[in-house]
CSV table of C-alpha atoms and ligand atoms in Angstrom, one decimal:
chain,number,residue,atom,x,y,z
A,211,MET,CA,-61.5,-114.3,-75.0
A,212,SER,CA,-62.4,-116.4,-72.1
A,213,ALA,CA,-66.0,-117.5,-71.6
A,214,THR,CA,-66.4,-115.3,-68.6
A,215,ALA,CA,-65.1,-112.2,-70.4
A,216,ALA,CA,-67.3,-112.9,-73.4
A,217,HIS,CA,-70.4,-112.7,-71.4
A,218,GLN,CA,-70.5,-109.2,-70.2
A,219,PRO,CA,-73.8,-108.2,-68.9
A,220,GLY,CA,-75.8,-106.1,-71.3
A,221,ARG,CA,-74.3,-107.6,-74.5
A,222,PRO,CA,-76.8,-109.5,-76.6
A,223,LEU,CA,-76.2,-113.3,-76.7
A,224,VAL,CA,-77.1,-115.8,-79.3
A,225,LEU,CA,-77.1,-119.6,-79.1
A,226,ARG,CA,-76.5,-120.8,-82.6
A,227,ASP,CA,-77.5,-123.9,-84.5
A,228,GLY,CA,-79.0,-125.9,-81.6
A,229,LEU,CA,-81.8,-128.3,-81.5
A,230,VAL,CA,-84.4,-126.0,-79.8
A,231,LEU,CA,-87.1,-127.5,-77.6
A,232,THR,CA,-89.2,-124.3,-77.3
A,233,MET,CA,-91.8,-126.0,-74.9
A,234,ASP,CA,-94.3,-123.5,-76.3
A,235,ASP,CA,-98.0,-124.6,-76.2
A,236,SER,CA,-97.5,-126.7,-79.4
A,237,HIS,CA,-94.1,-128.0,-78.2
A,238,THR,CA,-92.5,-126.8,-81.3
A,239,ILE,CA,-89.0,-128.3,-82.0
A,240,LEU,CA,-86.6,-126.4,-84.2
A,241,ARG,CA,-83.5,-128.0,-85.6
A,242,ASP,CA,-80.4,-125.9,-86.4
A,243,ALA,CA,-82.1,-122.9,-84.8
A,244,ASP,CA,-80.9,-119.9,-82.8
A,245,VAL,CA,-82.1,-118.3,-79.6
A,246,LEU,CA,-81.3,-114.6,-79.4
A,247,ILE,CA,-81.3,-112.9,-76.0
A,248,ILE,CA,-81.3,-109.1,-75.6
A,249,GLY,CA,-81.3,-107.7,-72.1
A,250,GLU,CA,-83.4,-109.8,-69.8
A,251,ARG,CA,-85.6,-111.3,-72.5
A,252,ILE,CA,-85.7,-113.6,-75.4
A,253,GLU,CA,-85.7,-111.5,-78.6
A,254,ALA,CA,-86.2,-114.2,-81.2
A,255,VAL,CA,-86.1,-117.9,-81.8
A,256,GLY,CA,-85.5,-119.4,-85.3
A,257,PRO,CA,-83.0,-120.4,-88.0
A,258,ALA,CA,-80.2,-118.1,-89.0
A,259,LEU,CA,-81.2,-115.1,-87.0
A,260,GLU,CA,-79.7,-111.7,-87.7
A,261,VAL,CA,-78.2,-110.3,-84.6
A,262,PRO,CA,-77.0,-106.9,-83.5
A,263,ASP,CA,-73.3,-106.0,-83.7
A,264,GLY,CA,-71.4,-107.1,-80.7
A,265,THR,CA,-73.6,-110.1,-79.9
A,266,VAL,CA,-71.8,-112.9,-78.1
A,267,GLU,CA,-72.2,-116.1,-80.1
A,268,VAL,CA,-72.4,-119.5,-78.4
A,269,ASP,CA,-72.1,-122.5,-80.7
A,270,ALA,CA,-75.0,-124.8,-79.7
A,271,SER,CA,-74.5,-127.2,-82.6
A,272,GLY,CA,-74.8,-130.8,-81.4
A,273,GLY,CA,-76.7,-129.6,-78.4
A,274,ILE,CA,-80.2,-129.2,-77.1
A,275,VAL,CA,-81.5,-125.7,-76.1
A,276,MET,CA,-84.3,-125.8,-73.7
A,277,PRO,CA,-86.0,-123.5,-71.1
A,278,GLY,CA,-84.4,-123.4,-67.7
A,279,MET,CA,-85.8,-126.1,-65.4
A,280,ILE,CA,-88.1,-125.3,-62.4
A,281,ASP,CA,-88.0,-127.1,-59.1
A,282,THR,CA,-91.1,-126.4,-57.1
A,283,HIS,CA,-90.0,-127.8,-53.7
A,284,ARG,CA,-86.5,-127.9,-52.3
A,285,HIS,CA,-85.5,-127.6,-48.7
A,286,LEU,CA,-82.3,-125.7,-49.6
A,287,TRP,CA,-81.2,-125.2,-46.0
A,288,GLN,CA,-80.7,-129.0,-45.7
A,289,THR,CA,-78.1,-129.0,-48.5
A,290,ALA,CA,-75.4,-128.4,-45.9
A,291,MET,CA,-76.1,-132.0,-44.8
A,292,ARG,CA,-75.7,-133.3,-48.3
A,293,GLY,CA,-76.1,-137.1,-48.5
A,294,TYR,CA,-76.1,-137.6,-44.7
A,295,GLY,CA,-79.6,-139.2,-44.7
A,296,ALA,CA,-79.1,-141.4,-47.7
A,297,ASP,CA,-80.4,-144.4,-45.8
A,298,TRP,CA,-83.1,-142.7,-43.9
A,299,THR,CA,-86.9,-143.2,-43.9
A,300,LEU,CA,-89.3,-140.3,-43.5
A,301,THR,CA,-89.6,-141.2,-39.8
A,302,GLN,CA,-85.9,-140.9,-39.3
A,303,TYR,CA,-85.9,-137.6,-41.2
A,304,PHE,CA,-88.7,-136.2,-39.0
A,305,VAL,CA,-87.0,-137.3,-35.8
A,306,TRP,CA,-83.7,-135.8,-36.9
A,307,TYR,CA,-84.9,-132.5,-38.2
A,308,TYR,CA,-88.2,-131.8,-36.5
A,309,LEU,CA,-87.6,-133.3,-33.1
A,310,GLU,CA,-83.9,-133.6,-32.3
A,311,TRP,CA,-81.5,-131.5,-34.3
A,312,GLY,CA,-83.3,-129.0,-36.5
A,313,LYS,CA,-83.4,-126.4,-33.7
A,314,ARG,CA,-79.6,-126.5,-33.5
A,315,PHE,CA,-79.3,-124.9,-37.0
A,316,ARG,CA,-78.2,-121.3,-36.6
A,317,PRO,CA,-78.8,-118.6,-39.2
A,318,GLN,CA,-75.4,-119.1,-40.7
A,319,ASP,CA,-76.2,-122.8,-41.1
A,320,VAL,CA,-79.3,-122.0,-43.1
A,321,TYR,CA,-77.2,-119.5,-45.1
A,322,ALA,CA,-74.6,-122.2,-45.8
A,323,GLY,CA,-77.2,-124.8,-47.0
A,324,ASN,CA,-79.1,-122.2,-49.1
A,325,LEU,CA,-76.0,-120.9,-50.7
A,326,LEU,CA,-74.7,-124.3,-51.8
A,327,GLY,CA,-78.2,-125.5,-52.9
A,328,ALA,CA,-78.8,-122.4,-54.9
A,329,ILE,CA,-75.5,-122.7,-56.7
A,330,GLU,CA,-76.1,-126.4,-57.3
A,331,ALA,CA,-79.4,-125.6,-58.9
A,332,LEU,CA,-77.8,-123.3,-61.5
A,333,ASP,CA,-75.1,-125.8,-62.2
A,334,ALA,CA,-77.8,-128.4,-63.1
A,335,GLY,CA,-79.8,-126.0,-65.3
A,336,VAL,CA,-82.5,-125.4,-62.7
A,337,THR,CA,-83.0,-121.7,-63.2
A,338,THR,CA,-86.0,-121.3,-60.8
A,339,THR,CA,-86.1,-123.0,-57.4
A,340,VAL,CA,-88.8,-122.8,-54.7
A,341,ASP,CA,-86.8,-122.8,-51.5
A,342,TRP,CA,-89.3,-124.6,-49.2
A,343,SER,CA,-87.6,-123.1,-46.2
A,344,HIS,CA,-89.2,-124.6,-43.1
A,345,GLY,CA,-86.2,-124.1,-40.9
A,346,LEU,CA,-86.9,-120.4,-40.3
A,347,GLN,CA,-87.2,-120.6,-36.5
A,348,THR,CA,-86.3,-116.9,-36.1
A,349,ILE,CA,-86.4,-113.8,-38.3
A,350,ASP,CA,-82.6,-113.9,-38.3
A,351,HIS,CA,-82.8,-117.4,-39.9
A,352,ALA,CA,-85.1,-115.9,-42.6
A,353,GLU,CA,-82.7,-113.0,-43.2
A,354,ALA,CA,-79.9,-115.5,-43.7
A,355,ALA,CA,-82.0,-117.6,-46.1
A,356,VAL,CA,-82.7,-114.6,-48.3
A,357,ASP,CA,-79.1,-113.3,-48.0
A,358,ALA,CA,-77.9,-116.5,-49.6
A,359,LEU,CA,-80.5,-116.5,-52.3
A,360,GLU,CA,-79.6,-112.9,-53.2
A,361,ALA,CA,-75.9,-113.9,-53.4
A,362,VAL,CA,-76.7,-116.3,-56.3
A,363,PRO,CA,-77.9,-115.1,-59.7
A,364,GLY,CA,-80.8,-117.5,-60.0
A,365,ARG,CA,-84.5,-117.1,-59.8
A,366,PHE,CA,-85.9,-118.1,-56.4
A,367,VAL,CA,-89.2,-118.3,-54.6
A,368,LEU,CA,-88.9,-118.2,-50.8
A,369,ALA,CA,-91.6,-120.5,-49.4
A,370,TYR,CA,-91.4,-119.3,-45.8
A,371,GLY,CA,-91.9,-121.9,-43.1
A,372,ASN,CA,-91.0,-122.8,-39.5
A,373,ILE,CA,-91.3,-126.4,-38.2
A,374,GLN,CA,-90.6,-125.3,-34.7
A,375,GLN,CA,-93.8,-123.3,-34.3
A,376,GLY,CA,-97.4,-123.6,-35.5
A,377,PRO,CA,-98.0,-121.7,-38.7
A,378,TRP,CA,-100.8,-119.8,-36.9
A,379,GLU,CA,-98.1,-118.4,-34.6
A,380,TRP,CA,-95.3,-117.4,-37.0
A,381,ALA,CA,-97.4,-116.3,-39.9
A,382,THR,CA,-99.4,-113.9,-37.9
A,383,SER,CA,-96.5,-112.2,-36.0
A,384,PRO,CA,-95.6,-108.6,-36.7
A,385,GLU,CA,-91.9,-109.5,-37.2
A,386,PHE,CA,-92.9,-111.8,-40.0
A,387,ARG,CA,-95.0,-109.1,-41.6
A,388,ASP,CA,-92.1,-106.7,-41.3
A,389,PHE,CA,-89.7,-109.2,-42.8
A,390,VAL,CA,-91.9,-109.7,-45.8
A,391,THR,CA,-92.2,-106.0,-46.4
A,392,ARG,CA,-88.4,-105.5,-46.2
A,393,ARG,CA,-87.0,-108.6,-47.9
A,394,VAL,CA,-89.5,-109.8,-50.5
A,395,ARG,CA,-88.4,-107.7,-53.5
A,396,GLY,CA,-86.9,-107.8,-57.0
A,397,ARG,CA,-87.0,-111.3,-58.6
A,398,LEU,CA,-87.7,-113.1,-55.3
A,399,GLY,CA,-91.1,-114.8,-55.3
A,400,PHE,CA,-92.9,-115.7,-52.1
A,401,GLN,CA,-95.1,-118.4,-50.7
A,402,LEU,CA,-96.2,-119.6,-47.3
A,403,ALA,CA,-95.1,-123.1,-46.5
A,404,PHE,CA,-96.8,-125.2,-43.9
A,405,ASP,CA,-98.7,-128.4,-43.4
A,406,VAL,CA,-102.3,-129.1,-42.4
A,407,THR,CA,-102.4,-131.7,-39.7
A,408,GLY,CA,-106.1,-132.6,-39.9
A,409,ASP,CA,-106.9,-131.3,-36.4
A,410,PRO,CA,-110.7,-130.7,-36.6
A,411,ALA,CA,-110.2,-127.3,-35.0
A,412,PHE,CA,-108.3,-126.3,-38.1
A,413,PRO,CA,-105.7,-124.0,-36.3
A,414,GLU,CA,-104.0,-123.4,-39.7
A,415,ARG,CA,-106.9,-121.1,-40.7
A,416,ALA,CA,-105.0,-118.1,-39.4
A,417,ALA,CA,-102.0,-118.9,-41.6
A,418,PHE,CA,-104.2,-119.3,-44.6
A,419,GLU,CA,-105.8,-116.0,-43.9
A,420,ALA,CA,-102.3,-114.4,-43.5
A,421,ALA,CA,-101.4,-115.8,-47.0
A,422,ARG,CA,-104.6,-114.4,-48.4
A,423,GLU,CA,-104.0,-111.0,-46.9
A,424,LEU,CA,-100.5,-111.0,-48.4
A,425,GLY,CA,-101.9,-112.2,-51.7
A,426,VAL,CA,-99.4,-115.1,-51.8
A,427,PRO,CA,-99.9,-118.9,-52.4
A,428,VAL,CA,-99.7,-121.6,-49.9
A,429,THR,CA,-97.5,-124.7,-50.5
A,430,THR,CA,-98.2,-127.7,-48.3
A,431,HIS,CA,-97.0,-131.3,-47.9
A,432,ALA,CA,-100.3,-133.1,-48.5
A,433,GLY,CA,-100.9,-136.8,-48.7
A,434,VAL,CA,-97.8,-137.9,-46.8
A,435,TRP,CA,-98.1,-141.3,-45.2
A,436,GLY,CA,-98.3,-141.0,-41.5
A,437,ALA,CA,-98.2,-137.2,-41.5
A,438,THR,CA,-100.9,-135.5,-43.6
A,439,ASN,CA,-104.0,-137.0,-45.1
A,440,ASP,CA,-107.5,-136.5,-46.6
A,441,ASP,CA,-108.6,-134.6,-43.5
A,442,GLY,CA,-106.2,-131.8,-44.3
A,443,ILE,CA,-107.4,-131.5,-47.9
A,444,ARG,CA,-111.0,-131.6,-46.7
A,445,LEU,CA,-110.5,-128.9,-44.1
A,446,MET,CA,-108.7,-126.7,-46.7
A,447,HIS,CA,-111.6,-127.3,-49.2
A,448,GLU,CA,-114.5,-126.8,-46.7
A,449,ASN,CA,-112.9,-123.5,-45.5
A,450,GLY,CA,-112.3,-122.2,-49.0
A,451,PHE,CA,-108.5,-122.2,-49.0
A,452,MET,CA,-107.9,-124.5,-52.0
A,453,THR,CA,-107.1,-122.2,-54.9
A,454,PRO,CA,-105.5,-122.5,-58.4
A,455,GLU,CA,-102.3,-121.1,-56.8
A,456,SER,CA,-102.1,-123.9,-54.1
A,457,VAL,CA,-99.3,-126.3,-54.5
A,458,TYR,CA,-99.7,-129.8,-52.9
A,459,VAL,CA,-96.4,-131.4,-52.4
A,460,HIS,CA,-96.2,-135.2,-52.8
A,461,ALA,CA,-100.0,-135.8,-52.7
A,462,ALA,CA,-99.1,-139.5,-52.7
A,463,THR,CA,-101.4,-140.9,-50.0
A,464,LEU,CA,-104.8,-139.5,-50.8
A,465,SER,CA,-108.3,-140.8,-51.7
A,466,GLN,CA,-110.0,-140.2,-55.0
A,467,ASP,CA,-112.2,-137.7,-53.2
A,468,SER,CA,-109.1,-135.6,-52.3
A,469,TYR,CA,-107.9,-135.7,-55.9
A,470,HIS,CA,-111.3,-134.6,-57.0
A,471,ARG,CA,-111.1,-131.6,-54.7
A,472,ILE,CA,-107.6,-130.7,-56.0
A,473,ALA,CA,-108.7,-131.0,-59.6
A,474,ALA,CA,-111.9,-129.0,-59.1
A,475,THR,CA,-110.1,-126.1,-57.5
A,476,GLY,CA,-107.3,-126.0,-60.1
A,477,GLY,CA,-104.3,-126.5,-57.8
A,478,SER,CA,-101.2,-128.4,-58.9
A,479,VAL,CA,-99.0,-131.1,-57.4
A,480,SER,CA,-95.3,-131.0,-56.9
A,481,VAL,CA,-94.1,-134.6,-57.4
A,482,SER,CA,-90.8,-135.6,-55.8
A,483,THR,CA,-90.5,-139.1,-57.1
A,484,GLU,CA,-87.2,-140.0,-55.7
A,485,SER,CA,-88.3,-138.8,-52.3
A,486,GLU,CA,-91.6,-140.6,-52.4
A,487,GLN,CA,-89.9,-143.8,-53.4
A,488,SER,CA,-87.2,-143.8,-50.8
A,489,ALA,CA,-88.7,-142.0,-47.8
A,490,GLY,CA,-92.2,-143.4,-47.9
A,491,GLN,CA,-94.7,-140.6,-48.4
A,492,GLY,CA,-96.6,-142.9,-50.7
A,493,TYR,CA,-96.3,-144.2,-54.3
A,494,PRO,CA,-95.2,-141.4,-56.6
A,495,PRO,CA,-98.7,-140.2,-57.6
A,496,THR,CA,-98.4,-139.2,-61.3
A,497,TRP,CA,-100.3,-142.4,-62.3
A,498,GLN,CA,-103.3,-141.0,-60.2
A,499,LEU,CA,-102.9,-137.3,-61.1
A,500,ARG,CA,-103.0,-138.2,-64.8
A,501,LYS,CA,-106.4,-139.8,-64.3
A,502,HIS,CA,-107.7,-136.6,-62.7
A,503,GLY,CA,-106.1,-134.1,-65.1
A,504,ILE,CA,-104.3,-132.5,-62.2
A,505,PRO,CA,-101.3,-130.3,-63.3
A,506,VAL,CA,-97.9,-131.6,-62.3
A,507,SER,CA,-94.5,-130.0,-61.5
A,508,LEU,CA,-91.4,-131.7,-60.4
A,509,SER,CA,-89.2,-131.3,-57.4
A,510,MET,CA,-86.1,-132.8,-55.7
A,511,ASP,CA,-87.2,-132.2,-52.1
A,512,THR,CA,-83.9,-132.3,-50.2
A,513,SER,CA,-80.2,-133.0,-50.7
A,514,VAL,CA,-80.0,-134.7,-47.3
A,515,TRP,CA,-80.9,-137.7,-49.5
A,516,TRP,CA,-80.7,-136.7,-53.2
A,517,SER,CA,-79.0,-134.1,-55.4
A,518,GLY,CA,-80.8,-131.2,-56.9
A,519,ASP,CA,-80.9,-131.9,-60.6
A,520,LEU,CA,-84.2,-132.5,-62.4
A,521,PHE,CA,-82.7,-135.0,-64.8
A,522,SER,CA,-83.0,-137.5,-62.1
A,523,ALA,CA,-86.6,-136.3,-61.3
A,524,MET,CA,-87.7,-136.7,-64.9
A,525,ARG,CA,-86.0,-140.2,-65.1
A,526,ALA,CA,-87.4,-141.4,-61.8
A,527,THR,CA,-90.9,-140.1,-62.6
A,528,LEU,CA,-91.1,-141.9,-65.9
A,529,GLY,CA,-89.9,-145.0,-64.2
A,530,ALA,CA,-92.3,-144.9,-61.3
A,531,ASP,CA,-95.3,-144.1,-63.5
A,532,ARG,CA,-94.6,-146.8,-66.0
A,533,SER,CA,-93.7,-149.3,-63.3
A,534,ARG,CA,-97.1,-148.7,-61.7
A,535,GLU,CA,-98.9,-149.0,-64.9
A,536,HIS,CA,-97.3,-152.3,-65.7
A,537,LEU,CA,-97.8,-153.6,-62.2
A,538,GLU,CA,-101.5,-152.7,-62.1
A,539,ALA,CA,-102.0,-154.4,-65.5
A,540,HIS,CA,-100.1,-157.6,-64.4
A,541,GLY,CA,-102.4,-157.8,-61.4
A,542,ARG,CA,-105.3,-158.0,-63.9
A,543,GLN,CA,-103.3,-160.5,-66.1
A,544,GLU,CA,-103.0,-157.9,-68.7
A,545,THR,CA,-100.0,-156.5,-70.7
A,546,ILE,CA,-99.3,-152.9,-71.3
A,547,THR,CA,-98.3,-152.5,-74.9
A,548,HIS,CA,-98.2,-148.7,-75.0
A,549,CYS,CA,-97.0,-146.4,-72.1
A,550,HIS,CA,-99.3,-143.5,-71.3
A,551,LEU,CA,-96.6,-141.3,-69.8
A,552,ARG,CA,-94.1,-140.0,-72.4
A,553,ALA,CA,-90.7,-138.4,-72.1
A,554,GLU,CA,-92.2,-135.3,-73.7
A,555,GLU,CA,-94.6,-134.9,-70.8
A,556,VAL,CA,-91.9,-135.1,-68.0
A,557,VAL,CA,-89.8,-132.5,-69.9
A,558,ASP,CA,-93.0,-130.3,-69.9
A,559,TRP,CA,-93.5,-130.9,-66.2
A,560,ALA,CA,-89.9,-129.9,-65.5
A,561,THR,CA,-90.4,-126.6,-67.4
A,562,ARG,CA,-93.9,-125.5,-68.1
A,563,GLY,CA,-95.3,-127.5,-65.2
A,564,GLY,CA,-93.2,-125.4,-62.8
A,565,SER,CA,-94.0,-122.1,-64.4
A,566,ARG,CA,-97.7,-122.8,-64.3
A,567,ALA,CA,-97.6,-124.0,-60.7
A,568,LEU,CA,-95.8,-120.8,-59.7
A,569,GLY,CA,-98.1,-118.4,-61.6
A,570,LEU,CA,-95.0,-117.4,-63.7
A,571,ASP,CA,-96.0,-118.9,-67.0
A,572,ALA,CA,-96.4,-115.6,-68.7
A,573,SER,CA,-92.7,-114.8,-68.1
A,574,ILE,CA,-90.8,-118.1,-67.9
A,575,GLY,CA,-91.1,-121.8,-68.8
A,576,SER,CA,-90.7,-121.7,-72.6
A,577,LEU,CA,-88.4,-120.3,-75.2
A,578,GLU,CA,-90.6,-117.7,-76.9
A,579,PRO,CA,-90.0,-114.1,-77.9
A,580,GLY,CA,-90.8,-111.7,-75.0
A,581,LYS,CA,-90.3,-114.2,-72.3
A,582,LYS,CA,-87.6,-113.8,-69.7
A,583,ALA,CA,-84.4,-115.4,-70.9
A,584,ASP,CA,-84.0,-118.4,-68.6
A,585,VAL,CA,-82.2,-120.8,-71.0
A,586,VAL,CA,-80.2,-124.0,-70.8
A,587,LEU,CA,-77.9,-125.5,-73.4
A,588,LEU,CA,-77.2,-129.2,-73.0
A,589,LYS,CA,-74.1,-129.9,-75.0
A,590,ASN,CA,-71.0,-132.0,-74.3
A,591,ASP,CA,-68.7,-132.7,-77.2
A,592,HIS,CA,-66.6,-134.9,-75.0
A,593,SER,CA,-69.4,-137.2,-74.0
A,594,PRO,CA,-70.3,-140.5,-75.9
A,595,VAL,CA,-73.9,-140.0,-74.6
A,596,MET,CA,-74.7,-136.8,-76.4
A,597,PHE,CA,-75.0,-138.3,-79.9
A,598,PRO,CA,-76.9,-139.3,-81.8
A,599,ILE,CA,-79.8,-137.1,-80.6
A,600,LEU,CA,-82.8,-138.9,-82.2
A,601,ASN,CA,-85.6,-138.4,-79.8
A,602,PRO,CA,-84.9,-135.0,-78.1
A,603,TYR,CA,-87.4,-135.4,-75.2
A,604,GLY,CA,-86.1,-138.9,-74.5
A,605,HIS,CA,-82.6,-137.6,-74.7
A,606,VAL,CA,-83.3,-135.0,-72.0
A,607,ALA,CA,-85.1,-137.4,-69.7
A,608,PHE,CA,-83.0,-140.5,-70.0
A,609,GLN,CA,-79.6,-139.7,-71.5
A,610,ALA,CA,-78.5,-136.2,-70.4
A,611,GLN,CA,-77.2,-135.3,-67.0
A,612,ARG,CA,-75.7,-132.5,-65.0
A,613,ALA,CA,-72.3,-132.7,-66.7
A,614,ASP,CA,-73.9,-132.0,-70.0
A,615,VAL,CA,-75.2,-128.6,-68.9
A,616,HIS,CA,-73.0,-126.4,-71.0
A,617,THR,CA,-74.6,-123.0,-70.7
A,618,VAL,CA,-77.2,-121.6,-68.3
A,619,VAL,CA,-78.8,-118.1,-68.6
A,620,VAL,CA,-81.0,-116.6,-66.0
A,621,ASN,CA,-82.9,-113.4,-66.7
A,622,GLY,CA,-80.5,-112.7,-69.6
A,623,ARG,CA,-77.4,-113.2,-67.5
A,624,VAL,CA,-75.0,-116.0,-68.2
A,625,VAL,CA,-74.4,-118.0,-65.0
A,626,LYS,CA,-72.7,-121.0,-66.5
A,627,ALA,CA,-70.6,-121.0,-69.6
A,628,ASP,CA,-68.7,-123.8,-71.2
A,629,HIS,CA,-69.5,-126.1,-68.3
A,630,ARG,CA,-68.2,-123.6,-65.7
A,631,LEU,CA,-70.2,-121.5,-63.3
A,632,VAL,CA,-69.8,-117.8,-63.8
A,633,GLY,CA,-70.1,-115.1,-61.2
A,634,VAL,CA,-70.7,-117.6,-58.4
A,635,ASP,CA,-68.5,-117.9,-55.3
A,636,LEU,CA,-68.2,-121.7,-54.9
A,637,PRO,CA,-65.2,-121.4,-52.4
A,638,ALA,CA,-67.4,-119.2,-50.2
A,639,ALA,CA,-70.1,-121.9,-50.2
A,640,ARG,CA,-67.5,-124.6,-49.4
A,641,GLN,CA,-66.2,-122.6,-46.5
A,642,ALA,CA,-69.7,-121.9,-45.1
A,643,VAL,CA,-70.7,-125.5,-45.4
A,644,GLU,CA,-67.5,-126.8,-43.8
A,645,SER,CA,-68.1,-124.6,-40.9
A,646,THR,CA,-71.7,-125.8,-40.5
A,647,VAL,CA,-70.7,-129.4,-40.7
A,648,GLY,CA,-68.0,-128.9,-38.1
A,649,TYR,CA,-70.4,-127.2,-35.8
A,650,LEU,CA,-73.1,-129.9,-36.2
A,651,MET,CA,-70.6,-132.7,-35.6
A,652,GLU,CA,-69.6,-131.0,-32.4
A,653,GLN,CA,-73.2,-130.5,-31.3
A,654,LEU,CA,-74.2,-134.1,-32.1
A,655,GLY,CA,-71.2,-135.9,-30.7
A,656,ASP,CA,-71.8,-139.6,-30.9
A,657,SER,CA,-75.2,-139.0,-32.4
A,658,TRP,CA,-73.5,-137.8,-35.6
A,659,ALA,CA,-72.5,-141.3,-36.6
A,660,THR,CA,-75.7,-143.1,-35.4
A,661,GLY,CA,-77.9,-140.5,-37.1
A,662,MET,CA,-76.2,-141.2,-40.4
A,663,ASN,CA,-76.2,-145.0,-40.0
A,664,PRO,CA,-79.6,-146.1,-38.8
A,665,ASP,CA,-80.0,-149.7,-37.6
A,666,ILE,CA,-81.0,-152.2,-40.2
A,667,PRO,CA,-84.0,-154.4,-39.2
A,668,GLU,CA,-83.3,-158.1,-39.0
A,669,THR,CA,-83.7,-159.8,-42.3
A,670,LYS,CA,-84.6,-163.5,-42.5
A,671,ILE,CA,-83.5,-165.3,-45.6
A,672,MET,CA,-86.2,-167.6,-46.6
A,673,ASP,CA,-85.8,-171.4,-46.6
A,674,ASN,CA,-85.1,-172.6,-50.1
A,675,PRO,CA,-85.9,-176.2,-50.9
A,676,TYR,CA,-83.5,-176.1,-53.9
A,677,MET,CA,-80.4,-175.1,-52.0
A,678,TYR,CA,-77.8,-177.8,-51.7
A,679,THR,CA,-77.5,-177.6,-47.9
A,680,GLU,CA,-77.1,-181.0,-46.5
A,681,TRP,CA,-75.7,-179.6,-43.3
A,682,ARG,CA,-78.6,-177.3,-42.7
A,683,GLY,CA,-80.7,-178.2,-39.7
A,684,GLN,CA,-78.3,-180.9,-38.6
A,685,LYS,CA,-77.3,-181.1,-35.0
A,686,GLY,CA,-74.1,-179.2,-34.3
A,687,SER,CA,-74.1,-177.1,-37.5
A,688,GLU,CA,-73.1,-174.0,-35.5
A,689,ASP,CA,-69.8,-175.7,-34.8
A,690,ARG,CA,-68.8,-175.4,-38.4
A,691,SER,CA,-68.6,-171.6,-38.4
B,886,ZN,ZN1,-90.6,-131.5,-48.5
């Protein structure tokens, strides 16, 4: 029986004999244990489970069973431009999307990016993704974004945004209200996504009030060097809009005062370490957030630079946090002998951190009976990197990767089996993205190549007194070239 045929919806499923990272409150680890899924939920977790007749069995031996990962900030629409901005800074990103080319994206282009990004998430074991969708310049764009999310059997939160208008404009329009009523249904979660510029007039108030009326959280790029700063946090706080549901993305360039305000109001930070490191929002802030006890979730931001798997987020976040801890100590002529941030904690951030940030912790984020069955099996018998598994959290954070994602279950439905996506139309995504890329190349013309290959600033190699360069500085040296 093929893997696809084996996983008929409605049949119970058991993952047998795996190393189970439950990510429950005690972070219980079970070796040689099973996870039984019946319907949409986890029925039982434990050794040698008895299962109903007709249960589909997946051999998880040699693998790690963990909760589906949760990405709290992805601009899925940008996936159609995968890798294009690999050498960008944040300034180049803003110019390209916000000022020059973002408006050229048609609804079908948002659809294409969303479709590919949503499929990519499942492939990587990311079962819940917040689509930080700030390219929704018309309701038709928003319809297209949701059409794509509905075509992919993952769990998604639409964070509705529109960089071409002020949030006080789009969030208060009747068309927007109508869209929310019609399209936000079923498993689709909803947030409002906009940034607070720090304008003392606080025009964003109307958008916060719209979110409050709808009873949905706000997610906001906060503490982004050159874009948003402490003024935005202060305005949110003074006007009573910082709540436990608020998600602050990056929060990398903020004062201690702002971190105090976030901590005191119970919000959480979505850290996109790879993004903060390359684009320049500020130093990845977990080393600060830890000091304030601010809850953390992880995110990949955008595939215009990076791919959408949280293994790289966990890895980069451990590296950045430890790097900073060592560097700060060296500045004091001290040596760090014990790292504060552990692999266990970043695995928690990639699972429970996300479920808590999204207010979904009662239903997802851990492998416990009664929770929704969002489950990932990491197993790859053909890989020299999947044994020995000695430190399970370390293995997830530093050793495993996308190709090791063997089985993925969302809401009890198998969406990846034996390393292959199930019930997902990848050719349709390929076709949609090819069409978008063709359209954008035509629209941009010569700007296509220059946009992808920004100028490199002049670099001066320092004079080196040890270099054997007897010709250097001598008259006529240019003649030798
Ligand atoms: Zn972002």
